Coordinates of C-alpha atoms and ligand atoms in Angstrom, one line a residue:
M8 CA 115.3 63.7 75.7
R9 CA 117.1 60.3 76.6
N10 CA 115.3 58.0 73.7
A11 CA 116.7 60.5 71.2
C12 CA 120.1 60.9 72.8
A13 CA 120.8 57.2 73.0
L14 CA 118.7 57.0 69.4
V15 CA 121.8 59.7 67.6
I16 CA 124.8 57.9 70.4
G17 CA 123.6 54.3 68.5
C18 CA 123.0 55.4 65.4
A19 CA 126.1 56.7 64.8
L20 CA 126.2 57.9 60.7
S21 CA 123.9 55.2 58.9
L22 CA 121.2 56.9 57.1
V23 CA 118.9 54.2 58.3
C24 CA 118.8 55.4 61.0
R25 CA 118.5 59.0 60.3
A26 CA 115.3 58.4 59.1
Q27 CA 114.0 57.8 62.9
F28 CA 116.1 60.5 64.4
A29 CA 113.5 63.0 65.4
P30 CA 114.7 65.4 68.3
D31 CA 114.2 66.9 71.5
M32 CA 113.2 70.0 71.3
P33 CA 115.1 72.7 72.2
E34 CA 113.4 74.1 75.6
D35 CA 109.9 73.3 77.4
N36 CA 107.1 74.2 75.9
S37 CA 105.2 77.1 78.7
G38 CA 102.0 77.1 77.0
F39 CA 101.0 79.5 73.3
T40 CA 99.3 83.0 75.2
P41 CA 98.9 85.2 72.3
K42 CA 100.3 88.3 71.3
P43 CA 98.5 91.1 69.7
G44 CA 101.0 92.7 67.4
W45 CA 102.9 95.8 67.7
S46 CA 102.5 99.3 65.4
S47 CA 105.3 102.5 65.4
K48 CA 106.4 104.7 64.7
R49 CA 110.6 105.7 64.9
H50 CA 111.5 102.5 67.0
A51 CA 111.4 99.4 68.0
V52 CA 112.9 96.6 70.1
A53 CA 111.6 91.9 69.7
A54 CA 113.0 90.4 71.9
A55 CA 112.2 87.3 74.8
N56 CA 111.2 89.2 77.8
P57 CA 109.9 92.8 79.0
L58 CA 112.3 93.4 80.2
A59 CA 115.2 93.1 77.8
A60 CA 113.1 95.3 75.2
Q61 CA 112.3 97.6 77.7
A62 CA 115.9 98.0 78.3
G63 CA 116.8 98.6 74.7
L64 CA 114.0 100.7 74.4
Q65 CA 115.6 102.9 77.5
M66 CA 119.3 103.8 75.3
L67 CA 116.9 103.9 71.7
R68 CA 114.7 106.8 74.1
A69 CA 118.6 108.3 75.5
G70 CA 119.2 108.7 71.4
G71 CA 121.3 105.1 71.5
S72 CA 121.6 103.1 68.3
A73 CA 120.4 100.4 67.6
I74 CA 123.8 98.7 68.3
D75 CA 123.7 100.0 71.2
A76 CA 120.2 98.9 72.5
A77 CA 121.1 95.4 71.5
I78 CA 124.0 95.5 74.4
A79 CA 121.3 96.2 76.9
T80 CA 118.6 93.7 75.7
Q81 CA 121.7 90.5 76.0
M82 CA 123.1 92.4 79.1
V83 CA 118.6 92.1 81.2
L84 CA 118.2 88.3 79.5
A85 CA 121.5 87.9 80.7
L86 CA 119.6 88.3 84.4
V87 CA 116.1 87.3 83.6
E88 CA 116.3 84.8 80.5
P89 CA 119.2 82.9 81.8
Q90 CA 118.4 79.8 80.4
S91 CA 119.6 80.4 76.9
S92 CA 121.6 83.0 76.1
G93 CA 124.4 85.1 78.9
L94 CA 128.4 86.7 78.9
G95 CA 129.7 82.8 79.5
G96 CA 127.7 82.4 75.4
G97 CA 128.1 83.3 72.9
A98 CA 126.1 85.5 69.6
L99 CA 125.5 86.1 65.8
L100 CA 124.9 89.7 65.1
L101 CA 123.5 90.6 61.3
H102 CA 124.1 94.6 61.2
F103 CA 122.6 97.1 58.8
N104 CA 124.0 100.2 58.7
G105 CA 121.5 102.0 56.0
V106 CA 123.6 101.2 53.2
L107 CA 126.1 98.1 54.1
V108 CA 125.2 93.9 55.7
E109 CA 127.7 93.4 58.5
A110 CA 128.0 89.8 60.0
Y111 CA 129.6 90.1 63.4
D112 CA 130.6 86.6 64.9
G113 CA 131.3 86.4 67.9
R114 CA 131.2 82.6 67.6
E115 CA 132.7 80.5 71.0
T116 CA 135.9 78.9 69.8
A117 CA 137.3 75.2 71.1
P118 CA 139.8 75.5 73.2
S119 CA 143.9 75.8 71.9
T120 CA 143.9 71.9 73.6
A121 CA 140.6 70.0 72.3
D122 CA 140.4 67.6 69.8
E123 CA 138.6 65.4 67.7
K124 CA 138.0 62.7 70.4
L125 CA 136.7 65.4 73.0
F126 CA 133.7 63.9 73.2
L127 CA 134.7 60.1 72.7
A128 CA 134.5 57.4 75.2
A129 CA 137.1 55.3 76.4
D130 CA 135.9 53.6 74.0
G131 CA 136.9 55.6 71.6
K132 CA 133.0 56.2 71.6
P133 CA 131.0 59.0 71.1
M134 CA 129.9 59.5 75.1
P135 CA 126.5 60.6 76.6
F136 CA 125.0 63.9 74.7
F137 CA 123.8 64.5 78.9
E138 CA 127.1 63.5 80.2
A139 CA 129.1 65.8 77.5
V140 CA 127.1 68.4 78.4
V141 CA 126.8 68.8 82.1
S142 CA 130.8 69.8 82.7
G143 CA 133.4 71.4 82.1
R144 CA 134.7 69.5 78.9
S145 CA 131.1 71.1 76.9
V146 CA 132.1 74.6 77.5
G147 CA 133.1 76.6 74.1
T148 CA 135.4 80.3 74.6
P149 CA 132.4 82.6 75.0
G150 CA 132.2 85.0 72.4
A151 CA 129.2 87.1 73.0
I152 CA 131.0 90.5 75.0
S153 CA 134.0 90.8 73.1
M154 CA 131.3 90.5 69.4
L155 CA 129.9 92.9 70.2
E156 CA 132.2 95.1 71.8
L157 CA 133.5 95.1 68.3
A158 CA 129.3 96.4 67.2
H159 CA 130.0 98.7 69.9
K160 CA 133.5 100.6 69.0
E161 CA 131.5 100.7 64.9
Y162 CA 128.2 101.5 65.7
G163 CA 127.8 103.0 69.2
K164 CA 126.6 106.3 70.2
L165 CA 126.3 106.1 73.8
P166 CA 128.8 104.5 76.3
W167 CA 129.5 101.9 76.3
S168 CA 129.3 102.0 80.1
K169 CA 125.9 103.4 80.0
L170 CA 124.3 100.5 78.6
F171 CA 124.8 98.0 81.7
D172 CA 123.1 100.3 83.6
P173 CA 118.9 98.4 83.2
A174 CA 120.9 95.2 83.8
I175 CA 122.8 96.6 86.4
M176 CA 120.2 98.0 88.0
L177 CA 117.8 94.5 87.9
A178 CA 120.1 92.4 89.3
E179 CA 120.7 94.1 92.3
E180 CA 116.5 95.1 92.8
G181 CA 115.7 91.1 91.8
F182 CA 113.5 90.6 88.9
Q183 CA 110.7 89.1 89.6
I184 CA 110.8 85.5 88.8
S185 CA 108.9 84.3 85.6
A186 CA 106.8 81.5 84.4
R187 CA 108.7 80.6 81.8
L188 CA 111.6 80.4 84.1
H189 CA 110.0 78.6 86.5
L190 CA 108.6 75.9 84.5
Q191 CA 112.9 75.0 82.8
L192 CA 113.9 75.2 86.1
S193 CA 111.7 72.9 88.0
R194 CA 111.6 70.3 85.2
D195 CA 115.9 70.4 84.5
R196 CA 117.7 67.5 86.2
Y197 CA 121.2 68.9 86.2
L198 CA 121.3 72.9 87.2
R199 CA 120.7 71.8 90.4
Q200 CA 124.0 69.5 90.9
D201 CA 125.5 72.8 90.8
P202 CA 126.7 74.4 94.2
V203 CA 126.6 78.2 92.7
A204 CA 123.4 77.5 91.0
A205 CA 121.5 75.2 93.2
R206 CA 121.9 78.1 95.9
Y207 CA 120.5 80.5 93.5
F208 CA 117.7 79.4 91.5
Y209 CA 116.3 77.2 94.0
R210 CA 115.1 76.5 98.0
P211 CA 117.1 74.7 100.3
D212 CA 114.4 72.0 99.7
G213 CA 115.9 71.5 96.1
S214 CA 112.7 73.4 95.0
P215 CA 112.9 76.3 91.9
R216 CA 111.8 79.8 93.6
E217 CA 108.5 80.7 92.9
V218 CA 107.1 82.4 90.0
G219 CA 107.1 86.2 90.7
S220 CA 109.0 86.0 93.7
R221 CA 112.5 88.2 93.5
L222 CA 116.0 87.5 92.6
R223 CA 119.0 89.4 93.2
N224 CA 122.4 88.3 91.1
P225 CA 124.2 90.0 93.3
E226 CA 128.0 88.3 91.1
L227 CA 126.1 89.6 88.1
A228 CA 125.9 93.2 89.4
A229 CA 129.4 93.0 90.2
V230 CA 130.1 91.4 87.0
L231 CA 129.1 93.5 85.0
R232 CA 130.2 96.7 86.0
K233 CA 133.0 95.3 85.3
I234 CA 132.8 95.0 81.4
A235 CA 131.3 98.6 82.0
A236 CA 134.2 100.2 83.6
Q237 CA 136.6 97.2 81.4
G238 CA 134.9 96.4 78.1
S239 CA 134.9 92.8 76.9
K240 CA 138.6 92.4 79.4
G241 CA 136.4 92.5 82.6
L242 CA 136.1 89.2 81.6
M243 CA 138.1 88.3 79.6
Q244 CA 140.6 88.6 81.1
G245 CA 141.6 88.9 85.6
E246 CA 139.4 87.7 88.1
V247 CA 136.0 87.2 86.2
A248 CA 138.0 84.6 83.8
Q249 CA 140.4 82.6 86.5
A250 CA 137.2 82.1 88.0
I251 CA 135.6 80.5 84.6
V252 CA 138.6 78.4 83.7
D253 CA 138.8 77.5 87.6
K254 CA 134.8 76.4 86.9
V255 CA 135.3 74.3 83.6
R256 CA 138.4 72.7 84.2
S257 CA 137.8 71.9 88.3
H258 CA 134.1 70.2 87.7
P259 CA 134.4 67.5 89.1
A260 CA 133.3 64.5 87.0
N261 CA 134.2 65.9 83.5
P262 CA 136.1 68.7 83.4
G263 CA 137.1 71.1 80.6
L264 CA 140.6 72.4 78.9
L265 CA 139.8 76.1 78.7
T266 CA 142.6 78.3 79.2
L267 CA 143.1 81.5 80.6
D268 CA 145.4 82.3 76.6
D269 CA 141.9 80.8 75.4
L270 CA 140.0 83.5 76.7
R271 CA 142.8 85.7 75.9
N272 CA 143.3 85.5 73.1
Y273 CA 140.2 85.7 71.4
K274 CA 138.3 87.5 68.4
P275 CA 135.2 87.9 66.5
V276 CA 135.2 87.6 63.6
K277 CA 133.5 90.4 61.0
R278 CA 132.3 88.5 58.0
A279 CA 130.5 89.1 55.4
A280 CA 127.0 88.9 55.3
L281 CA 125.3 85.3 53.0
C282 CA 122.3 87.5 50.1
H283 CA 120.2 85.8 47.8
D284 CA 118.0 86.9 45.5
Y285 CA 114.1 85.6 46.7
S286 CA 110.8 86.2 44.5
A287 CA 107.3 86.2 46.2
Q288 CA 104.0 86.3 44.4
A289 CA 105.8 88.9 41.7
R290 CA 108.2 90.8 44.1
A291 CA 111.5 90.4 43.8
F292 CA 113.9 90.6 47.9
R293 CA 116.8 90.1 48.5
I294 CA 117.4 88.1 51.8
C295 CA 120.5 88.6 54.2
G296 CA 121.7 85.6 56.7
F297 CA 124.4 84.9 58.2
P298 CA 127.3 82.9 56.7
P299 CA 129.1 79.5 58.2
P300 CA 129.8 78.7 60.9
S301 CA 126.1 79.2 60.7
S302 CA 123.9 75.9 58.6
G303 CA 121.3 78.8 59.6
A304 CA 120.9 81.0 56.6
L305 CA 121.6 78.2 53.7
A306 CA 119.4 76.2 55.0
I307 CA 116.9 78.6 55.0
G308 CA 117.9 80.2 51.8
Q309 CA 117.7 76.3 50.4
I310 CA 114.6 75.4 51.2
L311 CA 113.0 78.8 50.2
G312 CA 114.9 78.7 46.8
I313 CA 114.8 74.6 46.0
L314 CA 110.3 75.0 47.0
A315 CA 110.1 77.6 44.6
H316 CA 111.1 75.1 41.2
T317 CA 108.3 73.3 42.2
R318 CA 104.6 74.1 42.5
A319 CA 104.3 74.9 46.4
G320 CA 103.7 78.3 44.9
T321 CA 99.8 77.8 43.9
L322 CA 99.1 76.1 46.6
P323 CA 96.3 77.8 48.9
L324 CA 96.2 77.8 52.1
Q325 CA 93.3 76.0 53.2
N326 CA 90.8 77.1 55.8
G327 CA 94.3 79.2 56.9
L328 CA 96.6 77.0 57.1
P329 CA 99.0 75.1 54.5
S330 CA 97.9 71.9 52.6
A331 CA 99.0 68.3 53.1
E332 CA 100.4 68.5 50.2
W333 CA 102.6 72.0 50.3
L334 CA 103.5 70.9 53.9
H335 CA 104.9 67.3 51.8
L336 CA 107.6 70.5 49.4
Y337 CA 108.3 71.8 52.2
T338 CA 109.6 68.9 54.3
E339 CA 111.2 67.1 51.3
A340 CA 112.9 70.4 50.9
S341 CA 113.7 70.0 54.6
R342 CA 115.2 67.0 53.8
L343 CA 117.1 67.5 51.3
A344 CA 118.5 71.7 52.6
F345 CA 119.3 69.1 56.1
A346 CA 121.9 66.3 54.1
D347 CA 123.3 69.4 52.8
R348 CA 123.5 71.1 55.9
A349 CA 124.9 67.2 57.8
Q350 CA 127.9 67.7 54.5
Y351 CA 128.7 70.5 53.8
L352 CA 128.4 73.6 57.1
A353 CA 131.7 73.3 59.5
D354 CA 133.6 76.9 60.5
P355 CA 134.4 78.3 57.4
E356 CA 138.5 78.1 58.5
F357 CA 138.8 75.1 58.4
V358 CA 136.6 73.8 55.4
Q359 CA 136.2 74.7 51.7
P360 CA 132.9 74.8 50.6
P361 CA 131.6 72.8 48.1
A362 CA 133.0 74.2 44.6
G363 CA 134.8 76.4 46.2
D364 CA 132.2 78.7 47.6
W365 CA 129.3 78.6 50.0
M366 CA 126.8 80.3 47.3
S367 CA 127.3 77.3 45.1
L368 CA 125.0 75.5 48.0
L369 CA 122.8 78.0 47.1
A370 CA 123.0 78.5 43.1
P371 CA 119.6 78.8 41.0
G372 CA 120.9 75.3 38.8
Y373 CA 121.3 73.9 41.3
L374 CA 118.4 74.0 43.8
A375 CA 116.7 72.9 40.1
E376 CA 118.2 70.1 40.0
R377 CA 117.8 69.6 44.4
A378 CA 113.5 70.3 43.3
G379 CA 114.1 67.5 40.7
L380 CA 114.0 64.9 43.2
I381 CA 111.0 65.3 44.9
Q382 CA 108.0 62.9 43.8
D383 CA 104.2 62.3 45.5
S384 CA 105.9 60.0 47.9
S385 CA 108.7 60.8 50.4
M386 CA 112.6 60.7 49.8
R387 CA 112.4 59.6 54.0
T388 CA 116.1 60.4 53.8
A389 CA 117.6 62.5 51.7
R390 CA 121.5 62.3 50.5
A391 CA 124.2 65.6 50.1
G392 CA 123.7 67.5 46.7
Q393 CA 127.4 67.8 44.9
P394 CA 127.1 71.3 44.0
G395 CA 129.9 71.7 42.3
P396 CA 132.1 68.7 39.6
V397 CA 134.5 68.5 42.5
K398 CA 133.2 66.0 45.0
T399 CA 133.9 67.1 49.0
S400 CA 135.2 64.2 50.6
Y401 CA 133.9 64.8 54.2
A402 CA 131.7 62.3 55.9
P403 CA 127.4 63.3 57.3
M404 CA 127.3 64.4 60.4
A405 CA 124.5 62.6 62.5
E406 CA 122.3 64.6 64.0
Q407 CA 123.1 65.3 67.5
P408 CA 120.8 66.8 69.8
E409 CA 120.8 71.0 70.1
Y410 CA 119.4 73.3 72.0
G411 CA 118.0 76.7 72.8
T412 CA 118.9 80.3 71.7
S413 CA 116.9 84.3 72.4
H414 CA 116.8 86.0 69.1
I415 CA 116.9 89.7 69.3
S416 CA 115.5 92.5 66.2
I417 CA 115.5 95.8 65.6
V418 CA 114.9 98.5 64.0
D419 CA 116.7 101.8 65.2
G420 CA 115.4 106.3 63.7
D421 CA 118.7 107.4 61.8
G422 CA 117.5 103.5 59.1
N423 CA 120.2 101.5 61.0
A424 CA 118.5 97.3 61.9
L425 CA 120.2 94.2 63.3
A426 CA 118.8 90.2 64.0
M427 CA 121.6 88.8 66.5
T428 CA 120.8 85.7 68.1
T429 CA 122.6 84.2 71.1
T430 CA 122.8 81.5 73.2
V431 CA 124.5 79.1 75.5
E432 CA 123.3 76.1 73.3
N433 CA 121.8 73.9 75.4
Q434 CA 118.3 74.9 78.9
F435 CA 120.4 76.9 81.4
G436 CA 124.1 75.8 78.7
S437 CA 126.6 73.5 80.3
R438 CA 124.9 73.9 84.0
Q439 CA 128.0 75.3 85.4
M440 CA 127.9 78.8 87.0
V441 CA 130.6 80.9 87.6
S442 CA 131.7 82.8 90.6
T443 CA 134.4 85.6 91.7
D444 CA 132.9 85.6 95.4
A445 CA 131.0 82.9 97.2
N446 CA 129.1 85.4 99.5
R447 CA 127.5 87.1 97.0
D448 CA 125.1 84.7 95.5
G449 CA 124.5 84.7 91.6
G450 CA 127.1 85.0 88.6
F451 CA 126.3 83.3 85.0
L452 CA 126.1 80.0 83.4
L453 CA 128.8 79.4 81.2
N454 CA 127.7 77.6 77.9
N455 CA 127.8 74.0 76.4
E456 CA 127.8 74.5 72.4
L457 CA 131.4 72.3 71.4
T458 CA 128.1 70.2 71.8
D459 CA 127.3 72.1 68.2
F460 CA 130.4 70.3 67.1
S461 CA 129.9 66.0 65.6
F462 CA 130.6 63.9 68.9
A463 CA 131.6 61.1 65.8
P464 CA 135.1 63.1 63.9
T465 CA 134.0 60.6 60.7
G466 CA 132.3 58.7 59.3
T467 CA 131.7 54.9 58.2
T468 CA 134.1 55.1 55.4
G469 CA 136.5 57.0 58.6
E470 CA 136.2 59.9 55.8
A471 CA 136.5 63.6 58.4
V472 CA 133.3 64.6 59.4
A473 CA 133.5 69.1 58.4
N474 CA 132.4 70.1 61.8
R475 CA 134.2 68.0 63.8
V476 CA 135.6 69.5 67.4
E477 CA 139.5 70.9 65.8
P478 CA 141.5 73.6 68.2
G479 CA 140.7 76.9 67.5
K480 CA 136.8 75.5 65.9
R481 CA 134.6 77.8 66.1
P482 CA 131.2 74.8 66.0
R483 CA 128.1 74.5 63.2
S484 CA 125.7 76.9 64.2
S485 CA 122.0 76.4 63.3
M486 CA 121.2 80.5 64.9
A487 CA 119.8 81.9 61.8
P488 CA 119.2 86.0 61.9
T489 CA 117.6 87.0 58.9
L490 CA 117.1 90.1 57.1
V491 CA 115.0 91.4 54.1
F492 CA 114.9 93.9 51.8
E493 CA 113.2 94.7 48.8
K494 CA 115.4 93.8 46.0
D495 CA 114.7 96.9 43.7
S496 CA 115.3 99.7 45.8
G497 CA 117.1 98.3 48.2
K498 CA 115.2 99.0 51.3
L499 CA 114.9 97.2 54.9
R500 CA 111.5 95.3 55.3
L501 CA 112.3 92.7 57.6
T502 CA 114.3 91.3 61.2
V503 CA 113.5 88.3 61.9
G504 CA 114.9 85.2 64.3
S505 CA 113.9 83.0 66.3
S506 CA 115.0 80.1 69.5
G507 CA 115.3 76.3 68.8
G508 CA 118.1 74.2 68.1
P509 CA 117.9 72.9 64.2
M510 CA 114.6 73.6 64.5
L511 CA 114.9 77.5 64.6
I512 CA 115.3 77.6 60.6
H513 CA 112.4 76.4 60.2
F514 CA 110.5 78.6 62.5
T515 CA 112.2 81.3 60.0
A516 CA 112.1 79.9 57.8
K517 CA 107.9 79.8 57.9
T518 CA 107.9 83.8 58.8
L519 CA 110.0 84.5 55.9
Y520 CA 107.3 82.9 53.5
G521 CA 104.1 83.0 55.9
M522 CA 105.3 87.2 55.8
L523 CA 106.4 87.0 51.6
Y524 CA 104.6 84.6 50.4
W525 CA 101.0 84.7 52.2
E526 CA 101.6 88.4 52.4
M527 CA 100.8 88.0 56.7
D528 CA 101.6 90.5 59.1
A529 CA 104.9 89.3 61.2
Q530 CA 102.4 88.2 63.8
R531 CA 100.1 85.9 62.0
A532 CA 102.9 84.2 60.3
I533 CA 104.3 84.0 63.7
D534 CA 101.2 82.3 65.2
L535 CA 101.5 80.2 62.2
P536 CA 102.3 76.4 63.3
N537 CA 105.4 75.1 62.9
F538 CA 106.9 72.3 61.2
G539 CA 109.8 70.7 58.9
S540 CA 111.7 67.8 59.0
L541 CA 115.3 67.1 59.9
N542 CA 115.6 65.0 57.3
G543 CA 114.5 61.7 59.0
P544 CA 110.4 62.3 59.6
S545 CA 108.3 65.4 59.3
L546 CA 107.4 67.2 62.8
I547 CA 105.2 68.9 62.4
E548 CA 103.8 71.0 66.3
A549 CA 100.8 69.2 67.5
G550 CA 97.2 69.7 68.1
R551 CA 97.7 73.3 64.9
F552 CA 96.5 70.5 62.1
P553 CA 93.3 69.0 60.8
T554 CA 94.2 65.2 61.5
A555 CA 93.3 65.6 57.4
T556 CA 96.5 66.5 56.9
L557 CA 98.4 64.8 58.6
E558 CA 97.1 61.8 56.9
G559 CA 97.9 62.7 53.6
L560 CA 101.4 63.5 55.1
R561 CA 101.2 60.0 55.6
S562 CA 99.8 58.9 52.1
R563 CA 102.6 60.8 50.4
G564 CA 104.7 57.9 52.2
A565 CA 106.6 60.1 55.4
T566 CA 106.5 59.4 59.5
V567 CA 105.0 61.8 60.7
R568 CA 105.7 62.9 64.8
E569 CA 103.7 65.1 66.2
Q570 CA 105.0 67.7 69.4
S571 CA 105.3 70.8 70.4
M572 CA 107.6 73.0 69.3
A573 CA 108.8 76.2 71.7
S574 CA 110.0 78.7 68.9
G575 CA 111.0 82.2 70.2
T576 CA 110.6 84.3 66.5
Q577 CA 111.0 87.7 67.2
A578 CA 110.1 90.4 63.8
I579 CA 109.8 93.4 63.0
E580 CA 108.8 94.7 59.6
I581 CA 108.5 97.6 58.2
T582 CA 106.2 99.4 55.7
P583 CA 104.9 102.0 54.3
S584 CA 102.8 103.3 57.9
G585 CA 105.0 102.2 60.2
L586 CA 107.0 99.4 62.0
F587 CA 104.8 96.3 62.9
G588 CA 106.7 93.6 65.5
G589 CA 105.6 89.8 66.4
A590 CA 106.8 88.2 69.3
D591 CA 106.5 84.2 69.2
P592 CA 103.7 83.2 71.7
R593 CA 105.1 80.4 72.5
R594 CA 107.1 82.1 74.7
E595 CA 107.7 85.8 76.3
G596 CA 108.3 88.2 74.1
V597 CA 106.6 91.3 73.7
V598 CA 107.9 94.0 71.3
R599 CA 108.3 97.8 72.9
G600 CA 108.4 101.5 70.7
D601 CA 107.5 104.4 69.9
Ligands
LIG28 N1 123.0 75.9 70.4 C1 122.3 76.1 68.4 C2 122.4 77.2 67.8 O1 124.4 77.7 67.6 O2 121.8 76.9 66.7

């Protein structure tokens, strides 16, 4: 972890250093447990934890909508998978109501007094990454609950308060600590420093509570009861809001700027989904994703679109795996997409899209031009393109570590479906656990989403970085909740998304390519080995490809890094015979349905 972070800080914006950058993987690897894939007829919930998926299914069985199920699922995730998402974080939700796709933005915002120097140390240089993360400074105004409340007002069928029942019951009665949570608690170096978190997650000797031991969180139950009764006000105003602000502002080493006004004034945003056409094996699809401030949909669209202008589609799998030539084309397309991401992507309320339209990055002519840059020999590091006649004045953002998330996919029986990716950013977020009552165990963790902003506000030539910190701004995300439709009939074909910082772009793109191009089912596509590039080395999931394939990439001039990649992809496909869901064998996800 330290090496990559030091590298980022030391390298600033140099393209030479960028070529060396390989990320730490978002969250610890917890092995590979084969998953069967799950069939159902009427409705289904795919989530990163069985208790969470079950809570969603409970709502669907009670007549709830996909949105109702998502809220119940999210509340249980906040309890059982606190390392990835929760009340103190943000989320991006893509919803299909049978006719329209709508994007609900619950991304965190920077405090109204934050500025571009937020993550600069006294010497004017970017502060060490984990000094920034483990702090009050990194905490953005949480947005997940306010956004879910908005979506529920529009598409909820069950009473809001009922959606909290499973999580409240589990928080009061306790849940068994999973192997993955235990592993992350064991390896985390910072969570123990927070006294509330230390008392809740760890034993007095500092060791994490055992796998299978029952963990009760009465403080979270109390906060959930407040939100169930009062809506988002229960979190964003009053006693809980005060506890959040106190926690952020009283951090002993690195306090933050969040105020009660920031919380009270938070507004989720409804955006137009970002949709584009895609053809695979002579079948036409429409892929819809989340627009900026997420970079996910645009990067995936660019990678798939650039690949479509190469010979990738003619290259067969070799023993069920992508060949070296295909991986070369994919990783080159990734370099080009990540160069554009670094240059252009940020909160659309604060930056102008290139050529005045984000879709310029997906224009067929532009993608063909970008594909034309791919040669037999690796470019190693790509530069951003210029989709329109006017050159942008932004400087590219250096690749920074970016971490966890959790993905939920749901299809209900009324033709609604959703893909929602949710996050507290780093594993266990900022490691700041909020409690309103010192006599109650537990609480909820605050995000460190502000470290998704560029620490350096300007590039080497003094031009501003698009994704620099500004007051009230949403940090750039990689989250890529995705819905796929058949273009001609308009029928929904798939809901998919993944966890994992910038690599989730590749985890999702791989699953899309596997399903749409290689015609795999959701489970087989998720099972495929992971790969990608963030515009540096070619990153390959360790132990999953033959040596000859890796040599094939190296012989084309790429630096190849093998590493574990704990993707957390969940997907549900809609087939002529019903629903079929897949969950990532690298995590604890499942699909539950009827
Ligand atoms: N912090 C992860 C993301 O938003 O992509």
